[in-house]
Structures are given as structure tokens and as C-alpha cells.
Amino acid sequence: MKLDFPNVGETLHHHILDNGLSVYLLKKTGYEKTFATFTTKYGSIDRRFKLEDWVEVPDGIAHFLEHKMFEKEEGDIFQKFGRQGASANAFTSFTRTAYLFGATSNVRENVNTLLDFVQTPYFTKESVEKEKGIIGQEIQMYQDNPGWRLFFGLIEAMYDTHPVKIDIAGTIESISEITAEDLYVCHQAFYHPSNMALFVVGNIEPDDMMELIRDNQSSKSFEEPTLRAREAIDEPVAVRLAERVIEMDVSVPKVMIGYKDVPQAGEVGLKQELTVELLMHALFDTTAPLYTELYAEGLIDDAFSFDYTSEETFAFAALSMETPQVDAFVERVTSALERPLHLGQETLDRKKRMMQGQFLKALNSPEFIANQFSRYALNGGNLFDIPDLIDAITLDELYESYERLFRHDQRTVCIVRKP
Amino acid sequence: MKGIEQFEHQLHYSVYPTKKFKTTTCLVSFAAPLTQDTVAGRALLPFIMEKSTATYPSIELFHTPLEELYDTNLYAGASKIGKEHVIQFQLEVVNDNLVGESVLSQAIKLLEDVLLRPNAYDGAFQPLIVEQERRLQRQRIESVYDDKMRFAQQRLQEMLGGELAIPSLGTLEQLDQVTPKSLYDAYQSMIQDDRVDIYVVGDVSREQVEQAFEPLESLGARRPRHLPEASKGEFKRLEEHQDIKQSKLHLAYSLDVDPRTEDALRMQVVNGLFGGFPHSKLFMNVREKESLAYYAASQFSSLSRKLFVYAGIDSTNQQKTEQIIEDQLKAIQAGDFEDETLQQTKELLFHQRRQLGDNPRQLIAWMSGADVRPFSLDEEMAIIDHTTREHIVALAKEMELEAVYCLKGGER
């Protein structure tokens, strides 16, 4: 099938600066807002790495560092963005930390502020201690969230040694050990420009913006990168535990069924991600035979969702549902996935059209473009390859993915229910 | 917003033609007065209507053409907005020129099908579907318990009474009273008696919109908008316990400000100083200075004329946190805030308004709210810009604490 997308109607500018920083600029005609993300390939899984020697840092430190970057000798950077009319934020994931702002005025000042504050570490003993109370409350808040407990319960049961199983924010005990010195070490190791990507999208003139970024970066000096290696992770493809039950005071039981996959990096990883996503759409969308069957029996409904997580060193599919009939749901879904796959060309073609549409719709959002593009770029892929990669997916590839992924020993079931 | 065209036939239209998006978004909104008797049925209705039609009588049959049409989204949902109950049908379609097919006209036919040809016979929806969806709705009502922030806010609103106390999905008892027949009556009433507004944002012209929605022109009735009156009860306090790690402290302040006035907009400045932003007094003091919370914020609901405060804290710090919150309001009432902070608040309120036009759904949400407010976006920004210290102090002094709710965890 040929999909006629003359283009997605976007032009991307890309430069790698002398200091190694990757800069991506995309003009969105007619948009009022400019949105920028400054992302480092550093997340919660980077807990052991080699500088001169191997270093091990407390769990939750990447997230802690993200919080502390906003506090400077001159004051709180949130306030500075606010005075410049920008709304700033940041997030830490398993593999990345991103700092971002959206602004409809003072865009040049805000881009400079973003670059400067992320590249200027300033940590004191007092401010580190103070943050422990705030992050402690953040951890407690997530502890009361059944969805979060379910997700981490699943990953924790699936993985043997991979640090993905550790909560991104760490624990109240682990963060109590964090010191200002630890933060400086991590900043120096992972916030080097060569480990980062800057994405600016929206109401910009790419040439002017590029010049501003060059000027900003050439006015600073950076030492050679200190990071020599990240810990290699030796993780079997079989899961650690087949089942895990978390007791919590919830009104409706919640369940996640996870299937651990073999991770892939770069363009291959992106291709695998899209193939598995398409496969999951074909298997679990409301139009799928399994859905129709389970819906008629009252075992599946709007609360059902599915997702595929794919990074360089870990990948897994997760199906999520809340229902009083958790056991029946699990039994029906898992036994269906043990049967051979039956999928025709017609379904493949329809799912392709569907995924092409989803991608085009997502391009309305500057936030989607900047966040997802940075994610792929730091993993060695290109977001705008997606339409072609979807187009190229074959039935054989879907069958291969099905065989590889939905195996009994790669499956974990995690349930949150009342004691 | 410049470029929004508004016109009326039987229905009321707001159209924003633009080429900047990859999609065209349409929203058809049905509004009726919010009442205890009708809320459960009306809240259930959209979940049934969005899943099948007489032409496509199952989820599978109905969703297949939506997938074919490049993942066209057709969602229905219900919400309470002030004194009204609103059922909305939203259509989001990839632009024809990106895929070289006429997707929009086919998608609008499916929307028409949902609205005009529901999956119902002999004056009743399908009993099996109604039972299925009733069971799900019950689960949705019960699962509010699992989201502690929502749970606490709902309890606080119940304490306040009036429209705020009516749960948006209705109660379990009300839900049990719904029948396939009563639901069909609710549908009939919706299409005949509700006020119908249509919003379109995307690569379309007024003429195209008029033509596309012509089949819906027989729907609805002219109805005035219902705005809540000012209400203020006696001060109330309630504490409840659950087995949770973090306590949820929720407060409600009431004040008598008509949502159609300049003062209602100026209240956004007051809210911005108090708890609306990361530079606000609540965030700076409860979180940054005292390390008591991860979040401590406020929100002003102009339609209900209440300002809500919420914080997630350790149960041992409840009194201390309440005192700090009270002190912050007193500070604003005393004019104790920097000019720079005031300017920063205004800048962020401008930013929120300027960026509206970059997101079709946000833009539509603003367009529908703007029907209540008599101001254009530029006028709104001018009012915010000209809000003075005196305005702020006077409004802050009108705020009266009406209710405090705390959902407590930890040791009893």
C-alpha cells in the first residue's frame, strides 16, 4: 500500500556545535508560542558509571538534581522565567532529564536563561537539606497513587538487576544520603554539551535563533567530557517474578500485565517500537476480535489501556485494566496471547492509516515534537522518519514481534487490590 | 481572538478558520440546567452514544471507519459548568490536504450518525449496552476514592452545597434509577430542549461549516445561559481519616464577584499572587520556605465564585500549614507584595492567553467560556494589565474562608 504523504509540512534545522551540543530548530508558522527543551541523556537508571574510577550514587539523584538546578545564588530560576513571561518546568525519566519553557514573549532572553541555568551548577548544603522535605512529600504522594504503585510493582517484578526497577524519585532513605558534592559529580558527568540536545520549536526565525545559541555557547568554556562509561547491564529476557500482588485500600482492583522485550538501540529500536505498537493496536484496539469478545463478557472496557516502553537498555509492553474480575481478565488475555496470531493484510493497512493519522495529529503540539524528537535523537533515531517506518512494516514483521514478545516466561502480572 | 467568526441559525456557531494545524476540530455542545434528577442519566448518555449508532450497531463496527479515516477521534463527554450540565461531542480529523482524501466530510457524517441515529429502538436504548455502561459508570463513581486529590476536592464541594455538591456523574442511587427508556427520554430532551453550540477550528470556511452542519439545524432550542448566584454558607470544617501516607488539605474561600465582570478577571491576578503559579505566595512559603509540601496551590473558579486552595502535607503539619495559608492571604490583603511579583503574575496571565491559539482544544474551551464573559482576548489582557494594587487588596479582603476539609493519613 502506498500512502501519499507529500510531506508532513515541517522543516527541521540541525547543527552540532563545536562543544558537541546538538541543536534542533523548527519553525511553526502561525504559532504564538515558542517551546524549548534542553535535555540530557541522564536519568534514574544512571546510578553507576565510570569517571576516573567507577562511581555509585544514591537512588533518585538524577531527579533530585533536576529539582536543585532551579536554585541559584541569584535566586530561584522559576521566578526569572516568570519575570520574562515564560512558564518553565522540568522532568526526569528513566533515561533523560529535560528542562523546558514555553513563552510568547522575550524568547531570546528565555533561551539564554535556559542554557545558562542548566549549565551553571550551584548547590549548597542548606538547600540540599531543604529539598529533602519537598521531595519526601512528592514520594509520599506517589505512594498513595495506586496507578504508580501498580506500574512500579510491575517493573520491579519484571526486572532482575536493571535499575529501571528503582523508583525515579528514589526513596526517603536513599535521598537522605544525597550531598551537594554528589550533585556536582553528576552534573559534571552528564550535563556536558556533548551529552545533551536543545530543541526550540514555534514562533522563531531559525537563522537568528541559531546565531543566538552559538553566541551563548561560544562564550562558555567546557572541560573535556569526564564520563567514560555507563554500567553495562546484564539482564535476562525472562522475568524475575511471574506474579505480584500489592495490597492497598482501593475501591476497584487494578491490574497490569507486562511482557518483557529484547531492547534495541537507534533506528532499529525505533522500528521495533513502531512495529510492536502497531501489533498491539491490532490485538487490543476496540476493533480487535479479542476486545469484542471480552467486552461482550463484561471483562474489558474504557478503563483498558496498553503501552510499549522502549529505550536502549530495556523494553516492555504493558496492558492495564481495572475491574472487579481481575483474575478472569488476566486468564482470558494471557491465554489468547498464547495462541497463534491471525492477522490479515486488511487489518495491517487500516492500522497503518490509523498510526499515520495519530502521528500527524500529534504534530499540532510543539511539546510533542520537542519532547519526542529529543528522545529519539538522544537514542540515535529521527522522529520524522516515523511515517516512512510505519509504511514499511510488513505482516511478517508483526508475526516475528508476536513470537518474540508474548512468551510465557517473559510475562509478569501485577495486581493492586484490597487486603 | 481575532478571526473568530460567530453566527446563528437555529444553532449558534463559532468558527476559527486557520491553516496552522494539521487537523480540523469540531465541538457540538448541548447545555441544560443542572439538576439532581437528570444528572445521572445525562452523564451516562455520552458513554453510550459514542460507542455505536443505528448504522454501526457495535463498537467494532463503529470504530472501524474511524480508524480508516486516519484515526479520527470522536469523543463524547459530560461535565457540569456552573449551573449547567453540558454534553459535548468532539471530532478531530486530519486535514484532507495532508492525506489527499476528503476525510472531514466523511467524519462529519459519522458525527451526524451519532447525534441523529443512536443505537436505539422503540423509544429505548439497547438494554444490554445500558447495563454494561451502567456497571462501568458505577466503577467510575467508586474509583474517585482511589484518587485522593479528587476525593478530597469532591468532599469539600459537598460541604459547600448547591450546584457544587452535585457529583458530576450523579450518585450510585441515581444511577440505579436509570432505565433504557428514561435514557432515551434524556436523549430526546437533549436534542430538542438543550441549547446547542457548535465550535470549529481548522482549515475550513464559514460556508463549509454551514453546509456540513445543516442536517443538525433541526436540533436544540434557544435557551438563556444559567449562571450560579452568589452563595455563602456558614464556616464548616471536616476531617476524615484513611490509610494514606500524605494528607490532603483543601480549603474554599467564597466571594461575591459576578463572573461577567472585570473583577472576575482581576481575581485571576489575585489568584496568581496567592497560589496560581510557582512564584505565588503559597508555593514560595508552604513549599520553598517551609518544605512542608510538594504542591500547594490555588485556583479561582469564576462561575462558582470560589477560590480553592489545596496542599499535600504530612498530617502533623496541618495546623502549621493552615496558619501559613492564612498569613499569605492576610499579606495580600495588607498589600504586602512586590511590584515585580505583580508584574510577573500579569506576564504569566498574558502568556496563558496568548498561547491559547496554538492548541485547537484549548482554543475551543476558551471560545465556549467566552460566551459567558463579555470580553475579547485583547480586552481581557487590558483588564489584567490595568489591575492595580487597590483592586487586588479590595478583592482579597472580600475573600472569606467558607470550608476546610482535611483527609488525614498517618496515625490517628
Coordinates of N, CA and C in Angstrom, one line a residue, chain A residues 191-389:
Chain A
Y191 N 26.0 16.5 32.3 CA 25.5 17.7 31.7 C 26.5 18.4 30.7
H192 N 27.4 17.6 30.3 CA 28.3 18.1 29.2 C 27.5 18.3 27.9
P193 N 27.8 19.4 27.2 CA 27.0 19.6 26.0 C 27.0 18.4 25.0
S194 N 28.0 17.7 25.0 CA 28.0 16.5 24.0 C 27.1 15.4 24.4
N195 N 26.5 15.5 25.7 CA 25.5 14.5 26.1 C 24.1 15.1 26.1
M196 N 24.0 16.3 25.4 CA 22.7 17.0 25.5 C 22.1 17.4 24.2
A197 N 20.8 17.7 24.1 CA 20.2 18.2 22.9 C 19.3 19.4 23.3
L198 N 19.3 20.4 22.5 CA 18.5 21.6 22.6 C 17.5 21.6 21.5
F199 N 16.2 21.7 21.8 CA 15.2 21.7 20.7 C 14.3 23.0 20.9
V200 N 14.3 23.8 19.9 CA 13.4 25.0 20.0 C 12.4 25.0 18.9
V201 N 11.1 25.1 19.2 CA 10.1 25.0 18.2 C 9.1 26.1 18.4
G202 N 8.5 26.6 17.3 CA 7.5 27.6 17.5 C 7.7 28.8 16.7
N203 N 7.4 30.0 17.3 CA 7.4 31.3 16.6 C 8.9 31.8 16.5
I204 N 9.7 31.1 15.7 CA 11.2 31.5 15.7 C 11.6 31.7 14.2
E205 N 12.7 32.5 14.1 CA 13.4 32.6 12.8 C 14.7 31.7 13.0
P206 N 14.8 30.5 12.4 CA 15.8 29.6 12.7 C 17.2 30.2 12.6
D207 N 17.5 31.0 11.6 CA 18.9 31.6 11.5 C 19.3 32.5 12.7
D208 N 18.3 33.4 13.1 CA 18.6 34.2 14.2 C 18.8 33.4 15.5
M209 N 17.9 32.4 15.6 CA 18.0 31.6 16.8 C 19.3 30.8 16.9
M210 N 19.7 30.3 15.8 CA 21.0 29.6 15.7 C 22.1 30.5 16.2
E211 N 22.1 31.7 15.7 CA 23.2 32.6 16.0 C 23.2 32.9 17.5
L212 N 22.1 33.1 18.1 CA 22.0 33.4 19.5 C 22.5 32.2 20.3
I213 N 22.2 31.0 19.9 CA 22.6 29.8 20.6 C 24.2 29.6 20.5
R214 N 24.7 29.8 19.3 CA 26.1 29.8 19.1 C 26.8 30.8 19.9
D215 N 26.3 32.0 19.9 CA 27.0 33.1 20.8 C 27.0 32.7 22.2
N216 N 25.8 32.2 22.7 CA 25.7 31.8 24.1 C 26.8 30.7 24.4
Q217 N 26.9 29.7 23.5 CA 27.7 28.5 23.8 C 29.2 28.9 23.7
S218 N 29.5 29.7 22.7 CA 30.9 30.0 22.4 C 31.5 31.0 23.5
S219 N 30.6 31.6 24.3 CA 31.1 32.4 25.4 C 31.4 31.6 26.6
K220 N 31.2 30.3 26.6 CA 31.5 29.5 27.8 C 32.5 28.5 27.4
S221 N 33.3 28.1 28.4 CA 34.3 27.0 28.1 C 33.9 25.8 28.9
F222 N 34.1 24.7 28.3 CA 33.7 23.4 28.9 C 35.0 22.5 28.9
E223 N 35.1 21.8 30.0 CA 36.2 20.8 30.1 C 35.9 19.6 29.2
E224 N 36.9 18.8 28.9 CA 36.6 17.6 28.2 C 35.6 16.7 29.0
P225 N 34.8 16.0 28.3 CA 33.8 15.1 29.0 C 34.5 14.2 30.0
T226 N 33.9 14.0 31.2 CA 34.6 13.2 32.2 C 33.9 11.8 32.2
L227 N 32.8 11.6 31.6 CA 32.1 10.3 31.6 C 32.8 9.4 30.6
R228 N 33.3 8.2 31.2 CA 34.0 7.3 30.3 C 33.1 6.1 29.9
A229 N 32.3 5.7 30.9 CA 31.4 4.6 30.6 C 30.2 4.6 31.5
R230 N 29.1 4.0 31.1 CA 28.0 3.7 31.9 C 28.0 2.2 32.2
E231 N 27.4 1.9 33.3 CA 27.4 0.5 33.7 C 26.7 -0.4 32.7
A232 N 27.4 -1.4 32.2 CA 26.7 -2.3 31.3 C 25.7 -3.2 32.1
I233 N 24.6 -3.4 31.6 CA 23.5 -4.1 32.4 C 23.3 -5.4 31.8
D234 N 23.4 -6.4 32.6 CA 23.2 -7.8 32.2 C 21.9 -8.3 32.7
E235 N 20.9 -8.2 31.8 CA 19.5 -8.5 32.3 C 19.0 -9.7 31.4
P236 N 18.6 -10.7 32.0 CA 18.0 -11.8 31.2 C 16.6 -11.4 30.6
V237 N 16.2 -12.0 29.5 CA 14.9 -11.6 28.9 C 13.7 -12.2 29.7
A238 N 14.0 -13.3 30.5 CA 12.9 -13.9 31.3 C 12.7 -12.9 32.5
V239 N 11.4 -12.9 33.0 CA 11.1 -12.0 34.1 C 11.5 -12.6 35.4
R240 N 11.7 -11.8 36.4 CA 12.1 -12.2 37.7 C 11.0 -13.0 38.4
L241 N 9.8 -12.3 38.4 CA 8.6 -12.9 39.1 C 7.5 -13.0 38.1
A242 N 6.7 -14.1 38.2 CA 5.5 -14.2 37.3 C 4.3 -13.4 37.8
E243 N 4.3 -13.2 39.1 CA 3.1 -12.6 39.7 C 3.5 -11.8 40.9
R244 N 2.7 -10.7 41.1 CA 3.0 -9.9 42.3 C 1.7 -9.2 42.7
V245 N 1.3 -9.3 44.0 CA 0.1 -8.6 44.5 C 0.5 -7.6 45.5
I246 N 0.0 -6.4 45.3 CA 0.2 -5.3 46.2 C -1.1 -5.0 46.9
E247 N -1.1 -5.0 48.2 CA -2.3 -4.7 49.0 C -2.4 -3.3 49.3
M248 N -3.5 -2.7 48.9 CA -3.8 -1.3 49.1 C -5.3 -1.1 49.2
D249 N -5.7 0.0 49.9 CA -7.1 0.2 50.1 C -7.7 0.9 48.8
V250 N -8.0 0.1 47.8 CA -8.5 0.6 46.6 C -10.0 0.2 46.4
S251 N -10.8 1.0 45.7 CA -12.2 0.6 45.5 C -12.4 -0.4 44.4
V252 N -11.6 -0.3 43.4 CA -11.6 -1.3 42.3 C -10.2 -1.9 42.1
P253 N -10.1 -3.2 42.0 CA -8.8 -3.8 41.8 C -8.2 -3.3 40.4
K254 N -6.8 -3.2 40.4 CA -6.2 -2.7 39.2 C -5.1 -3.8 38.8
V255 N -5.0 -4.0 37.5 CA -4.0 -5.0 37.1 C -3.2 -4.5 35.9
M256 N -1.9 -4.9 35.9 CA -1.1 -4.7 34.7 C -0.5 -6.0 34.3
I257 N -0.5 -6.3 33.0 CA 0.2 -7.5 32.5 C 1.3 -7.0 31.7
G258 N 2.5 -7.4 32.1 CA 3.7 -6.9 31.4 C 4.4 -8.0 30.6
Y259 N 4.9 -7.7 29.4 CA 5.7 -8.6 28.6 C 7.1 -8.0 28.3
K260 N 8.1 -8.6 28.8 CA 9.5 -8.0 28.7 C 10.0 -8.3 27.3
D261 N 10.6 -7.3 26.7 CA 11.1 -7.5 25.3 C 12.6 -7.3 25.3
V262 N 13.2 -7.7 24.1 CA 14.6 -7.5 23.9 C 14.8 -6.1 23.4
P263 N 15.6 -5.3 24.2 CA 15.7 -3.9 23.8 C 16.6 -3.7 22.5
Q264 N 16.4 -2.7 21.8 CA 17.2 -2.3 20.6 C 17.5 -0.8 20.7
A265 N 18.6 -0.5 20.1 CA 19.0 1.0 20.1 C 18.8 1.6 18.7
G266 N 18.8 2.9 18.7 CA 18.9 3.6 17.4 C 17.7 3.4 16.5
E267 N 18.0 3.4 15.2 CA 16.9 3.3 14.2 C 16.2 2.0 14.3
V268 N 17.0 0.9 14.7 CA 16.4 -0.4 14.8 C 15.4 -0.4 16.0
G269 N 15.8 0.3 17.0 CA 14.9 0.4 18.2 C 13.6 1.1 17.8
L270 N 13.7 2.2 17.0 CA 12.5 3.0 16.6 C 11.6 2.1 15.8
K271 N 12.3 1.4 14.9 CA 11.5 0.4 14.0 C 10.7 -0.6 14.8
Q272 N 11.5 -1.2 15.8 CA 10.8 -2.2 16.7 C 9.7 -1.6 17.5
E273 N 9.9 -0.4 18.0 CA 8.9 0.3 18.8 C 7.6 0.5 17.9
L274 N 7.7 0.9 16.7 CA 6.6 1.2 15.9 C 5.9 -0.2 15.5
T275 N 6.7 -1.2 15.2 CA 6.1 -2.5 14.9 C 5.3 -3.1 16.0
V276 N 5.9 -3.0 17.2 CA 5.2 -3.6 18.4 C 3.9 -2.7 18.6
E277 N 4.0 -1.4 18.5 CA 2.8 -0.6 18.7 C 1.7 -0.9 17.7
L278 N 2.1 -1.1 16.5 CA 1.1 -1.5 15.5 C 0.5 -2.8 15.8
L279 N 1.3 -3.8 16.2 CA 0.8 -5.1 16.6 C -0.1 -5.0 17.8
M280 N 0.2 -4.2 18.8 CA -0.7 -4.0 20.0 C -2.0 -3.4 19.6
H281 N -1.9 -2.4 18.7 CA -3.2 -1.8 18.2 C -4.1 -2.9 17.5
A282 N -3.4 -3.7 16.7 CA -4.2 -4.8 16.0 C -4.8 -5.8 17.0
L283 N -4.1 -6.1 18.1 CA -4.5 -7.1 19.1 C -5.5 -6.5 20.1
F284 N -5.4 -5.2 20.4 CA -6.1 -4.8 21.6 C -7.0 -3.6 21.4
D285 N -7.0 -3.0 20.2 CA -7.9 -1.8 20.0 C -9.4 -2.3 20.1
T286 N -10.3 -1.3 20.2 CA -11.7 -1.7 20.3 C -12.2 -2.5 19.1
T287 N -11.5 -2.4 18.0 CA -12.0 -3.1 16.8 C -11.4 -4.6 16.7
A288 N -10.6 -4.9 17.7 CA -9.9 -6.2 17.6 C -10.9 -7.3 18.1
P289 N -10.8 -8.5 17.5 CA -11.7 -9.6 17.9 C -11.6 -9.9 19.4
L290 N -10.4 -9.9 20.0 CA -10.3 -10.2 21.4 C -11.1 -9.1 22.3
Y291 N -11.0 -7.9 21.9 CA -11.7 -6.8 22.6 C -13.2 -7.0 22.5
T292 N -13.7 -7.3 21.3 CA -15.1 -7.5 21.1 C -15.6 -8.7 22.0
E293 N -14.8 -9.8 22.1 CA -15.2 -10.9 22.9 C -15.3 -10.6 24.3
L294 N -14.2 -9.9 24.8 CA -14.1 -9.6 26.3 C -15.1 -8.6 26.6
Y295 N -15.4 -7.6 25.7 CA -16.4 -6.6 26.0 C -17.8 -7.2 26.2
A296 N -18.1 -8.2 25.4 CA -19.4 -8.8 25.5 C -19.6 -9.5 26.8
E297 N -18.4 -10.0 27.4 CA -18.5 -10.7 28.6 C -18.3 -9.8 29.8
G298 N -18.2 -8.5 29.6 CA -18.0 -7.5 30.6 C -16.7 -7.5 31.3
L299 N -15.7 -8.1 30.5 CA -14.3 -8.2 31.1 C -13.4 -7.0 30.7
I300 N -13.8 -6.2 29.7 CA -12.9 -5.2 29.3 C -13.8 -3.9 29.0
D301 N -13.2 -2.8 29.1 CA -14.0 -1.5 28.9 C -13.1 -0.3 28.7
D302 N -13.6 0.9 28.8 CA -12.9 2.1 28.6 C -11.6 2.2 29.5
A303 N -11.7 1.5 30.7 CA -10.5 1.6 31.6 C -9.3 0.9 31.1
F304 N -9.5 0.1 30.0 CA -8.3 -0.7 29.5 C -7.4 0.2 28.7
S305 N -6.1 0.0 28.9 CA -5.1 0.8 28.0 C -3.9 -0.1 27.8
F306 N -3.1 0.2 26.8 CA -1.9 -0.5 26.6 C -0.8 0.4 26.1
D307 N 0.5 0.0 26.3 CA 1.6 0.9 26.1 C 2.8 0.1 25.9
Y308 N 3.7 0.6 25.0 CA 5.0 -0.1 24.8 C 6.1 0.9 25.2
T309 N 7.0 0.5 26.1 CA 8.1 1.3 26.6 C 9.3 0.8 25.9
S310 N 10.1 1.7 25.3 CA 11.3 1.2 24.5 C 12.4 2.2 24.7
E311 N 13.5 1.7 25.3 CA 14.7 2.5 25.4 C 15.9 1.6 25.1
E312 N 17.1 2.2 25.1 CA 18.2 1.4 24.6 C 18.5 0.1 25.4
T313 N 18.2 0.2 26.7 CA 18.6 -1.0 27.5 C 17.4 -1.8 28.1
F314 N 16.2 -1.3 27.9 CA 15.1 -2.1 28.4 C 13.9 -1.8 27.5
A315 N 13.0 -2.7 27.4 CA 11.7 -2.6 26.6 C 10.7 -3.5 27.1
F316 N 9.5 -3.1 27.2 CA 8.4 -4.0 27.7 C 7.1 -3.4 27.2
A317 N 6.1 -4.4 27.0 CA 4.7 -4.0 26.7 C 3.9 -4.1 28.0
A318 N 3.0 -3.2 28.2 CA 2.1 -3.3 29.4 C 0.7 -3.1 29.0
L319 N -0.2 -4.0 29.6 CA -1.6 -3.9 29.4 C -2.2 -3.6 30.8
S320 N -3.1 -2.6 30.8 CA -3.6 -2.1 32.1 C -5.1 -2.1 32.1
M321 N -5.6 -2.5 33.3 CA -7.1 -2.6 33.4 C -7.5 -2.5 34.8
E322 N -8.7 -1.9 35.1 CA -9.2 -2.0 36.4 C -10.6 -2.7 36.4
T323 N -10.8 -3.7 37.2 CA -12.0 -4.4 37.1 C -12.1 -5.3 38.4
P324 N -13.4 -5.5 38.9 CA -13.5 -6.4 40.0 C -13.2 -7.9 39.6
Q325 N -13.2 -8.2 38.3 CA -13.0 -9.5 37.8 C -11.5 -9.6 37.2
V326 N -10.6 -9.2 38.1 CA -9.2 -9.2 37.6 C -8.7 -10.6 37.1
D327 N -9.0 -11.6 37.9 CA -8.5 -12.9 37.6 C -9.0 -13.4 36.2
A328 N -10.3 -13.2 36.0 CA -10.9 -13.7 34.7 C -10.2 -12.9 33.6
F329 N -10.0 -11.6 33.8 CA -9.4 -10.7 32.7 C -8.0 -11.3 32.4
V330 N -7.2 -11.5 33.4 CA -5.9 -12.0 33.2 C -5.9 -13.3 32.5
E331 N -6.7 -14.2 32.9 CA -6.8 -15.6 32.3 C -7.1 -15.5 30.8
R332 N -8.1 -14.6 30.5 CA -8.6 -14.6 29.1 C -7.5 -13.9 28.2
V333 N -6.9 -12.8 28.7 CA -5.9 -12.1 27.9 C -4.7 -13.0 27.7
T334 N -4.2 -13.6 28.8 CA -2.9 -14.3 28.6 C -3.1 -15.6 27.8
S335 N -4.3 -16.2 27.9 CA -4.4 -17.4 27.1 C -4.6 -17.1 25.7
A336 N -5.2 -16.0 25.4 CA -5.4 -15.5 24.0 C -4.0 -15.3 23.4
L337 N -3.1 -14.7 24.2 CA -1.8 -14.4 23.6 C -0.9 -15.6 23.5
E338 N -1.3 -16.8 24.0 CA -0.5 -18.0 23.8 C -1.0 -18.7 22.6
R339 N -2.1 -18.3 22.0 CA -2.5 -18.9 20.7 C -1.8 -18.3 19.5
P340 N -1.7 -19.0 18.4 CA -1.0 -18.4 17.2 C -1.7 -17.1 16.8
L341 N -1.0 -16.3 16.2 CA -1.5 -15.0 15.7 C -2.3 -15.2 14.3
H342 N -3.4 -14.5 14.2 CA -4.1 -14.5 12.9 C -4.3 -13.0 12.6
L343 N -3.6 -12.6 11.6 CA -3.7 -11.2 11.3 C -3.6 -11.0 9.8
G344 N -4.5 -10.3 9.2 CA -4.5 -10.1 7.7 C -4.0 -8.8 7.2
Q345 N -3.8 -8.7 5.9 CA -3.3 -7.5 5.3 C -4.2 -6.4 5.5
E346 N -5.5 -6.6 5.5 CA -6.5 -5.6 5.6 C -6.4 -4.8 7.0
T347 N -6.2 -5.6 8.0 CA -6.0 -5.0 9.3 C -4.7 -4.2 9.4
L348 N -3.6 -4.8 8.8 CA -2.4 -4.1 8.8 C -2.5 -2.7 8.1
D349 N -3.2 -2.7 6.9 CA -3.4 -1.5 6.2 C -4.2 -0.4 7.0
R350 N -5.2 -0.9 7.6 CA -6.0 0.0 8.4 C -5.2 0.6 9.6
K351 N -4.5 -0.3 10.3 CA -3.7 0.2 11.4 C -2.6 1.2 11.0
K352 N -2.1 1.0 9.8 CA -1.1 1.9 9.2 C -1.7 3.3 9.1
R353 N -2.9 3.3 8.4 CA -3.6 4.6 8.2 C -3.8 5.2 9.6
M354 N -4.2 4.4 10.6 CA -4.5 4.9 11.9 C -3.3 5.6 12.5
M355 N -2.2 4.8 12.5 CA -0.9 5.4 13.1 C -0.4 6.6 12.3
Q356 N -0.5 6.6 11.0 CA -0.1 7.8 10.3 C -1.0 9.0 10.8
G357 N -2.3 8.8 10.9 CA -3.1 9.9 11.4 C -2.7 10.3 12.8
Q358 N -2.5 9.4 13.7 CA -2.1 9.7 15.0 C -0.8 10.6 15.0
F359 N 0.1 10.2 14.2 CA 1.4 11.0 14.1 C 1.1 12.4 13.6
L360 N 0.4 12.5 12.6 CA 0.1 13.8 12.0 C -0.6 14.7 13.0
K361 N -1.6 14.1 13.8 CA -2.3 14.9 14.8 C -1.4 15.4 15.9
A362 N -0.4 14.5 16.2 CA 0.5 14.9 17.3 C 1.4 16.0 16.9
L363 N 1.6 16.2 15.6 CA 2.5 17.3 15.2 C 1.8 18.7 15.4
N364 N 0.6 18.7 15.8 CA 0.0 20.0 16.2 C 0.7 20.6 17.4
S365 N 1.3 19.7 18.2 CA 1.7 20.1 19.5 C 3.3 20.3 19.5
P366 N 3.7 21.5 19.8 CA 5.1 21.8 19.9 C 5.8 21.0 21.0
E367 N 5.0 20.8 22.1 CA 5.5 20.0 23.2 C 5.8 18.5 22.7
F368 N 4.9 18.0 22.0 CA 5.2 16.6 21.5 C 6.4 16.6 20.6
I369 N 6.5 17.5 19.7 CA 7.6 17.5 18.7 C 8.9 17.6 19.5
A370 N 9.0 18.6 20.4 CA 10.3 18.8 21.1 C 10.6 17.6 22.0
N371 N 9.7 17.1 22.8 CA 10.0 16.0 23.7 C 10.3 14.7 23.0
Q372 N 9.5 14.4 22.0 CA 9.7 13.1 21.3 C 10.9 13.2 20.4
F373 N 11.1 14.3 19.7 CA 12.3 14.4 18.9 C 13.5 14.2 19.7
S374 N 13.6 14.9 20.9 CA 14.8 14.8 21.7 C 15.0 13.4 22.2
R375 N 13.9 12.7 22.5 CA 14.1 11.3 23.0 C 14.7 10.5 21.9
Y376 N 14.1 10.6 20.6 CA 14.7 9.8 19.5 C 16.1 10.2 19.2
A377 N 16.3 11.5 19.2 CA 17.7 12.0 18.8 C 18.7 11.5 19.7
L378 N 18.5 11.5 21.1 CA 19.4 11.0 22.0 C 19.6 9.5 22.0
N379 N 18.7 8.8 21.4 CA 18.8 7.4 21.2 C 19.2 7.0 19.7
G380 N 19.6 8.0 19.0 CA 20.1 7.8 17.6 C 19.0 7.6 16.6
G381 N 17.8 8.1 16.8 CA 16.7 7.9 15.8 C 16.2 9.3 15.3
N382 N 15.3 9.3 14.4 CA 14.8 10.6 13.9 C 13.2 10.5 13.9
L383 N 12.6 11.4 14.6 CA 11.1 11.4 14.7 C 10.5 11.5 13.4
F384 N 11.0 12.3 12.5 CA 10.4 12.5 11.2 C 10.5 11.3 10.2
D385 N 11.2 10.3 10.7 CA 11.3 9.0 9.9 C 10.0 8.2 10.1
I386 N 9.2 8.6 11.1 CA 8.1 7.7 11.6 C 7.2 7.3 10.4
P387 N 6.7 8.3 9.6 CA 5.8 8.0 8.6 C 6.3 6.9 7.6
D388 N 7.6 7.0 7.2 CA 8.2 6.0 6.3 C 8.4 4.7 7.0
L389 N 8.8 4.7 8.3 CA 8.9 3.5 9.0 C 7.6 2.7 9.2

